[in-house]
Every structure is written in structure tokens, then in C-alpha cells.
Amino acid sequence: MHRPVRRLLCHMALALLAAPAWAQQSAVELKAQVLVKVLRFVEWPQGSLVEGQPLQVCLLDDGALARQLQSLDGQAVNTHPLRVRPRAGRGAALGGCHVALMGAATTPESPGLLLVGEEAMQAEKGAMLSLLVEDGRVVFDIDLEAARRVGIGFSARLLRLARYVRKA
Amino acid sequence: MPQHHDDTRYLAAPRAGRSEALLAAAALLVFALLLGFLQYGQLERRFREDLEVQSRIVADNAAAAVVFDASKEATEILAALRSAPAIEQARLLAAGERELASYRDGRSARHLLHAWAGHVELSVPVMAQRERVGRLLVHASRVGVWEDLLRFVASAAVLMLAALLLAWLATLRLRVNVREAERRTLHLAHHDPLTDLPNRESFRVALEMAAARCREAPAALLFIDLDNFKQINDSHGHQAGDRVLRRVASLLRAQCRPGDLAARLAGDEFAMLLRAPVDAESAREVAARLIEELPQPEGGELPVHVSVGVALLPEHSEQASEAMRWADAAMYEAKRSGKDGYRLFSEDIGAALRARMGLEQEFIGALASRQICLAYQPLFDAEGCLRGVEALARWPHPERGAVSPGEFIPIAESSGLIVELSLLTLEVLAEDLRAWRAAGLEPPMVALNLSSRQCRQPLHRSQLLEALERLQLSPRQVEFELTEGTLFEDLEAPDSMVVQLQQRGYALAIDDFGTGYSSLAYLRKLRCQKLKIDRLFVHGIARSADARLLVEAVIRLSHALGMRVVAEGVERAADWDCLRSLDCDLYQGFGLARPLPPADLQTLMKAQQAGERVTIARPEAG
């Protein structure tokens, strides 16, 4: 009876995602929605995000996506309300942040902080989740290795939807 | 061996094996059903658990696809259900019951079992973290449960059959042995182990079957009794006796034609059943041949003598038990008329038997109403002085007059009524003694006859001893006479009557000496006080030098052993004189005095008291 389980895991590892196109929506809107959906499958280290506690998204960038994200402030992700903290200034403290939207600059890793970027993994900017547009569709890459270093995990169910997963 | 075909008749034992096998099969069936039922429950539970687990895993895997609305991914995830053959269809529904993906297993060929086994519908939620984002609907066939069950039942049945076969093989030898033992037991139950002839019960069954159809197929019944078997046993030992029995058995077997039956009924009693064609003449021939071909004695053994009685069915009787009785009666007639004879049953024998049986009934009544009285035959010494009496039972029948002792004593012996007769005799004697004493007379010593029948049963022995004590018949008043045959038999018993009587001080006399075995060893061993010489030797002794010599020797021997000698049957003066000259002690006989009723004896006693003496009248001018 465990054979089906193994098979399913296998399938999961093999399949790659090409996210469906969302017509009539701009790439930025779609990116924001995908980010929120992805966050539902992210696991933060024990104690850093307790039940009912707001999920803080810190914006280190003030690009289009950052602006778009601000409009999602207050939306529920699992049991957490989304709290979007706009850019307070370069070098501002990232204390209390769960997610950080990186800008062009490299951001140092910090425990329990999910770094989100908009460039491909190959850019080596240190993003653990990259939101990209490919053939008019929003896709995402995941750097499992980097995420594991800061104690963040991705649900296996999500991984099969990623375009590219960097493994340890 | 013409005997063997008879065995099959008794082999009608019920075949218990078949019903036992049926019972075992039924028990196995019930057991298998129960096991199947339990297994079905187990399989059903497992099936539902597996289905739910599989559905939940797929639903769980599909969570991200549902959230991202990724239809293609969802379809791929559902395709994993292929490894769960029970699931035939599945639908993945996103929020708002919108179908995101579906799955259909095209492999399963629909057969009859499918329709019959039925389906199960299952709905499991698709959860993203704790939020329900859709559900998975699963449609599964239960056919796998039934296939597993059938497989289980089939293998269980095969295993059970194999186990049964093994058990059957393992007990094969045992069952053969049991069947052989059964056959032997059956044979033993119907045959006499010594001679291997059918036994009394087998013969009875065969005779009854023959009697039932004797009108169509006449039969003859031969009753064969060894006349002197006891003597052979006593003289040569039981092994010799057994040898004789086996030889007689093989003789009978040799006389059997196919269909005839020879059997051993009891100790020295045999029987033959001759079947059609048979008539009086051929039955006679067989009887004559049996007697003629009797085994010759080996090395100093006593010769075997038989008496044969023949009854014909249906001529003499159509009933088995009656035919047996008639053949037995005919055999007794043959025995009465001497050794080595046969007798065909006749109406006379039947009438005699019936008369005998009637007399027996009347004798029972006579005992109950105390019709029995005593006559006393006096014993005198050489001077004619009364020295004692022998008490003899008399039956004055109210209608027939006096019944001869020669008639009723054998009946009493053969029916066992002799025991009651003896006890009654003691009471009558006690009454007579009381009467004589009341008349102022001192009664002489009274001798009583002791039958071997009285000595056989411990109960009868104790009854006699108890009666002697109760009636105060002391050794000073009473003594006992026994025949040699009675002595022989009694001395073999562990608590011998003779020894017990002697211990109590009663004097014993050997009756009818010279007619039986006349074993001198017993004479010495027993220490009897008296020896009575049979009338056979006494009668005409005056004219026979041989008889005289013999009696003289016996008298000398007896005196030397400290016994007194009584001469029986003294009738003539010449014989009396002769015996007196030989120094015989006491004399008894019709010439001196017949058995007297109590009143006449009283008269004799009075005369004796007055000094009168008895003598025998001499013939005139001899």
C-alpha cells in the first residue's frame, strides 16, 4: 500500500511548473498574487511565526511589485494577516520581518527571513524565492539550500509547481 | 471349512465411518464459512483504510495545484492513482465545486463480479495548511475485496483438503488395524474361543432364522452332550478335557455339509443345525455317524461317550426354543437308555417332558404347602437291634397318591428345588423328633442325604448350617450321607461343605459305595465314620464267591481305616447271615424293615425298648 505514496513523490520531483497565464492581469499583479499563494506553503522556524501573529513583509525595494504588494496589506495568509512594511530607508532594521522583497542590492541572510527577488537564481543575489515572468506567465524558482540555512522550509507540494529548484 | 460363510451373517455392524466423515465435512464447512466471514470483515476494513490513505495522499499532494489552479499539474497528480487499482474514477474539485482535474482508469475490464461487488464513493478534503481549498472525489470498485476473499477461501480450502488427505493417509494403517480388531471382536462375540465353533447365541440366531422358514426348508436340530466329560476332566486334567472338546468340535465340523451349522452351546454341550434337504432318516444317519466316529482315546485316556437328541423342524416344532427343548429332552432319553446313543424326538418324549414340567410345578406347590413328609428306614446291628434310621423324603400327593421318590427327586435335583426340599426335610425331622421325645422315646441316630446341589452355592451352604443350628439338630442326633460324586465335587470347593460339617462334629457316611469312582485316596483323606456298601454287591452275596470276596475286602479295609460298614439292600436271610459272618457292622434293607412312617417307627422303637429284635424270616424247609 505504500507503493502509491512513493510513486506520487516521484511524480512530484519530476514535474516542473509552467504557471498558467492569467489573462487581463498585469505581470506585477500576478506576481503579487503568486507570492501570497506561495507564502501559504512556506514554513518558518519554530516560534518565529506563532498562530494569529501577523506575517510581516518588509519591502527593501520600491519598485512596481513593492507597490503592488502594499495594496495587499491585511489579506489573510493561512491564519495570519499580511502586514506589509514599506521601505523605511536603506539599512533599516529588518527585525520582526518574515519576508523581505529584495531590491537590486544583495541582502544578507538572516534567520527566519525569506528573501524574495525578481531575478533568476543564476543571478546569485541570494534570493530564496524568485518571481519571474516567462513567456507571459509568472513562474518561480526556489533555492532550497539557502532557505534551509535560515531555517525556512517549502512544502513539497509547492516545489513541483516551481520552475527551478536548487537543491542542497 | 464350511463354517466361514456363516460369519458374514453377523457382520451387519453399522458403518459409522460415513456419518462421521459427513460430520467432519460439515464442521469444516462451518469453520471455513466463519473464517471467510472474519476474513471478509478484515479485508473490507483494510480496503477502506487503504482507499482513504491513498485518497488523502493524493489530495494532499494536489493542494498546491488547487491553490495555484494548476489544472495540468492536478491531472498529473491524479494520474498517480493508477497505482491504486481499486480507484476507477476521481475528480478534483477546487473552491466552488469547480472541477479542476479528473481521472478515469480505463484498464479494468468489467466483469460480473464487478457489478456484484459494488462501489464505494469517498470524498476527502484538499487542505492547504489548515485551509480547505477543495476536495477530491473518489469512486472505487470493491471487486478487490471479493477477489482477495475468493483467493483466501480457495487457498484455505486447498490447505484444508491437503490436511484432510494427510490425516487420512496418516490414519490409514490405524484404521486398518481398528477394522481388523472389530472383525476379531465380532468373531469372538459369536464364537467359542476354545473350539472356534459358533457359540450359543450365534446358534440361537441361526436356529431362529431356520425356524422362521422351516415350512419351505425343513431343518434338523441335533443336541449333543458328552456323557463323561466331567470324569475325563477330573481324571486327566483340564488340558485333556480341552483336547477332547476340540476333537469333538472338529468331528462335528467334518459332518457339516455346506449350509449346516455346528456350535458349542456350553461346557460339554454341542449342537448341529442340518438344513434342507434333510429328513428323519438323514438326521438319524448323521447322529449315528457322529457316535461311530467319536475320537478314540489316546494313551490311557477315558473314551468319550456322547448322547444325541434329534428334533425336526417343522415336524416336531416350528419354534426355535421349543425345538431346542425337544432335542434336549430326546438327548436325555438317549442318555437314560445308555451311553453312545441317539434318540429322535417323539410324542412320548414330549408328553413325558410336559408331564415332568407339570410335576415340577406341582412340586413347587407341594413344598410351599408342606406336603412333604419323611419315612425312616431302620438300620440294625447283627443282633437285630435298632441302631439308626435313614430319613427319606416322601410326597403323598393329594390326588395322585404317593409320588415315587424316583420321580420327584430327579426333578428336585435338576430344578434346584432340592435345596428347598432339604430345608423342609430338616423341619419335618425336627417335628418328628419332638413328637417321639414327647412320647418318652429316645430316637436313634438319623441319617440325612446331602445333595451336591446343596453344597454348590455359599448361600445354600450357610442356609443348611443355619437351619441345623436353629432346629437344634445336633451331631448326636443327625449324620449325613453323601455319594462319592457329591464328595468329589464338594472337596474341590474352597470352603467345602463336608469339611464344615466335620468341623461341627457331624458324622459322615459314604453312600452307594462301589457304584462311583471308589477312590481309595478320598477314603483316607475324608475320615468318614461310615461306609455304605451298595445293594448291587450285597444282593445275592451268599451265592457269589466274588461278591463275597469283594465285600470282605471292603469291610476289612474300612475297619482298618476306622469306619463302620453298612450293608444296603439286605433282603434275604442267607445274605444277612453271610454278611454277619464277614463282620459287617450294620444292616439295612427291605428284608429287615421297609421305610416306615413316623408312627410305625414309633411302634418299632417301643418294641425295641421292650427287648424285641428284628430278624429275617427264613424260607420254609430250605
Coordinates of N, CA and C in Angstrom, one line a residue, chain B residues 542-622:
Chain B
A542 N -24.6 -114.3 49.2 CA -24.4 -115.7 49.7 C -24.1 -116.7 48.6
R543 N -24.5 -116.3 47.4 CA -24.3 -117.3 46.3 C -23.2 -116.9 45.4
S544 N -22.6 -115.8 45.7 CA -21.5 -115.4 44.8 C -20.2 -115.2 45.6
A545 N -19.2 -116.1 45.2 CA -17.9 -116.0 45.9 C -17.2 -114.7 45.7
D546 N -17.3 -114.2 44.4 CA -16.7 -113.0 44.0 C -17.2 -111.8 44.9
A547 N -18.5 -111.7 44.9 CA -19.1 -110.6 45.7 C -18.7 -110.7 47.1
R548 N -18.6 -111.9 47.6 CA -18.2 -112.2 49.0 C -16.8 -111.7 49.2
L549 N -15.9 -112.0 48.3 CA -14.5 -111.6 48.5 C -14.4 -110.1 48.5
L550 N -15.1 -109.5 47.5 CA -15.1 -108.0 47.4 C -15.6 -107.3 48.7
V551 N -16.7 -107.8 49.1 CA -17.3 -107.2 50.3 C -16.4 -107.4 51.5
E552 N -15.9 -108.6 51.6 CA -15.0 -108.9 52.7 C -13.8 -107.9 52.7
A553 N -13.2 -107.7 51.6 CA -12.1 -106.8 51.5 C -12.5 -105.4 51.9
V554 N -13.6 -105.0 51.4 CA -14.1 -103.6 51.7 C -14.3 -103.5 53.2
I555 N -14.9 -104.5 53.8 CA -15.1 -104.4 55.3 C -13.8 -104.3 56.0
R556 N -12.8 -105.2 55.6 CA -11.5 -105.2 56.3 C -10.9 -103.8 56.2
L557 N -10.9 -103.3 54.9 CA -10.3 -102.0 54.6 C -10.9 -100.9 55.5
S558 N -12.3 -100.9 55.5 CA -13.0 -99.9 56.2 C -12.7 -100.0 57.7
H559 N -12.7 -101.1 58.2 CA -12.3 -101.3 59.7 C -10.9 -100.8 60.0
A560 N -10.0 -101.1 59.0 CA -8.7 -100.7 59.2 C -8.6 -99.2 59.2
L561 N -9.4 -98.5 58.4 CA -9.5 -97.1 58.4 C -10.4 -96.5 59.5
G562 N -10.9 -97.3 60.3 CA -11.7 -96.8 61.4 C -13.1 -96.5 61.0
M563 N -13.6 -97.1 60.0 CA -15.0 -96.8 59.5 C -15.9 -98.0 59.8
R564 N -17.1 -97.7 60.1 CA -18.1 -98.8 60.3 C -18.7 -99.0 58.9
V565 N -19.2 -100.3 58.7 CA -19.7 -100.6 57.3 C -21.2 -101.0 57.4
V566 N -21.9 -100.4 56.5 CA -23.3 -100.6 56.5 C -23.6 -101.4 55.2
A567 N -24.4 -102.5 55.2 CA -24.7 -103.2 54.0 C -26.2 -102.7 53.6
E568 N -26.3 -102.3 52.4 CA -27.6 -101.8 51.9 C -28.3 -103.0 51.2
G569 N -29.6 -102.9 51.2 CA -30.3 -103.9 50.3 C -30.3 -105.3 50.9
V570 N -30.3 -105.4 52.2 CA -30.3 -106.7 52.8 C -31.8 -107.2 52.8
E571 N -32.0 -108.3 52.0 CA -33.4 -108.8 51.8 C -33.5 -110.2 52.3
R572 N -32.5 -111.0 52.0 CA -32.6 -112.4 52.3 C -31.8 -112.8 53.5
A573 N -32.3 -113.9 54.2 CA -31.7 -114.3 55.4 C -30.3 -114.9 55.1
A574 N -30.1 -115.5 53.9 CA -28.8 -116.1 53.6 C -27.8 -115.0 53.5
D575 N -28.2 -113.9 52.7 CA -27.3 -112.8 52.6 C -26.9 -112.2 53.9
W576 N -27.9 -112.1 54.7 CA -27.7 -111.4 56.1 C -26.7 -112.3 56.9
D577 N -26.9 -113.6 56.8 CA -26.0 -114.5 57.5 C -24.6 -114.3 57.0
C578 N -24.5 -114.3 55.7 CA -23.2 -114.2 55.1 C -22.5 -112.9 55.6
L579 N -23.2 -111.8 55.5 CA -22.7 -110.5 55.9 C -22.3 -110.5 57.4
R580 N -23.1 -111.2 58.2 CA -22.8 -111.2 59.6 C -21.5 -112.0 59.8
S581 N -21.3 -113.0 59.0 CA -20.1 -113.8 59.2 C -18.9 -113.0 58.7
L582 N -19.1 -112.0 57.8 CA -18.0 -111.2 57.4 C -17.7 -110.0 58.3
D583 N -18.5 -110.0 59.4 CA -18.2 -109.0 60.4 C -18.7 -107.6 60.0
C584 N -19.8 -107.5 59.2 CA -20.3 -106.2 58.8 C -21.0 -105.6 60.0
D585 N -21.0 -104.3 60.1 CA -21.5 -103.6 61.4 C -23.0 -103.4 61.4
L586 N -23.5 -102.9 60.3 CA -24.9 -102.5 60.3 C -25.6 -103.0 59.0
Y587 N -26.9 -103.2 59.1 CA -27.7 -103.8 58.0 C -28.9 -103.0 57.8
Q588 N -29.2 -102.8 56.5 CA -30.4 -102.0 56.1 C -31.0 -102.7 54.9
G589 N -32.3 -102.8 54.8 CA -32.9 -103.5 53.7 C -34.3 -103.9 53.9
F590 N -35.0 -104.1 52.8 CA -36.5 -104.4 52.9 C -36.7 -105.7 53.7
G591 N -35.7 -106.6 53.7 CA -35.9 -107.8 54.4 C -36.0 -107.6 55.9
L592 N -35.3 -106.6 56.4 CA -35.3 -106.3 57.8 C -36.4 -105.3 58.1
A593 N -36.5 -104.2 57.4 CA -37.6 -103.2 57.6 C -37.7 -102.3 56.4
R594 N -38.9 -102.1 55.9 CA -39.1 -101.1 54.9 C -39.0 -99.7 55.5
P595 N -38.9 -98.6 54.7 CA -39.0 -97.3 55.3 C -40.4 -97.1 55.9
L596 N -40.3 -96.6 57.2 CA -41.6 -96.5 58.0 C -42.0 -95.1 58.2
P597 N -43.3 -94.9 58.2 CA -43.9 -93.6 58.6 C -43.5 -93.3 60.0
P598 N -43.5 -92.1 60.5 CA -43.1 -91.8 61.9 C -43.9 -92.6 62.9
A599 N -45.1 -92.8 62.7 CA -45.9 -93.6 63.7 C -45.5 -95.0 63.8
D600 N -45.2 -95.6 62.6 CA -44.7 -97.0 62.6 C -43.4 -97.2 63.3
L601 N -42.5 -96.2 63.0 CA -41.2 -96.2 63.6 C -41.3 -96.1 65.1
Q602 N -42.3 -95.3 65.5 CA -42.5 -95.1 67.0 C -42.9 -96.5 67.6
T603 N -43.7 -97.2 66.9 CA -44.1 -98.6 67.3 C -42.9 -99.5 67.4
L604 N -42.0 -99.4 66.4 CA -40.8 -100.2 66.3 C -39.9 -99.9 67.5
M605 N -39.8 -98.6 67.8 CA -38.9 -98.1 68.9 C -39.4 -98.7 70.2
K606 N -40.7 -98.6 70.4 CA -41.3 -99.2 71.6 C -41.0 -100.6 71.8
A607 N -41.2 -101.4 70.6 CA -40.9 -102.8 70.7 C -39.5 -103.1 71.0
Q608 N -38.6 -102.3 70.4 CA -37.1 -102.5 70.7 C -36.9 -102.2 72.1
Q609 N -37.5 -101.1 72.7 CA -37.4 -100.8 74.1 C -37.8 -102.0 74.9
A610 N -38.8 -102.6 74.5 CA -39.3 -103.8 75.2 C -38.4 -105.0 75.0
G611 N -37.3 -104.9 74.2 CA -36.4 -106.0 74.1 C -36.6 -106.9 72.8
E612 N -37.6 -106.5 72.0 CA -37.8 -107.3 70.8 C -36.6 -107.0 69.8
R613 N -36.3 -108.0 69.0 CA -35.3 -107.9 68.0 C -35.8 -108.3 66.6
V614 N -35.2 -107.7 65.6 CA -35.7 -108.0 64.3 C -34.9 -109.1 63.6
T615 N -35.5 -109.8 62.8 CA -34.8 -110.9 62.1 C -35.5 -111.1 60.7
I616 N -34.8 -111.8 59.8 CA -35.4 -112.1 58.5 C -36.0 -113.5 58.5
A617 N -37.2 -113.6 58.1 CA -37.9 -114.9 58.0 C -37.1 -115.8 57.1
R618 N -36.8 -117.0 57.5 CA -36.1 -117.9 56.7 C -37.2 -118.7 55.8
P619 N -36.8 -119.0 54.6 CA -37.8 -119.7 53.8 C -38.0 -121.1 54.4
E620 N -39.2 -121.6 54.2 CA -39.6 -122.8 54.8 C -38.8 -124.0 54.2
A621 N -38.4 -124.9 55.0 CA -37.7 -126.1 54.5 C -36.7 -125.9 53.5
G622 N -35.7 -124.9 53.8 CA -34.7 -124.5 52.8 C -33.7 -125.6 52.7

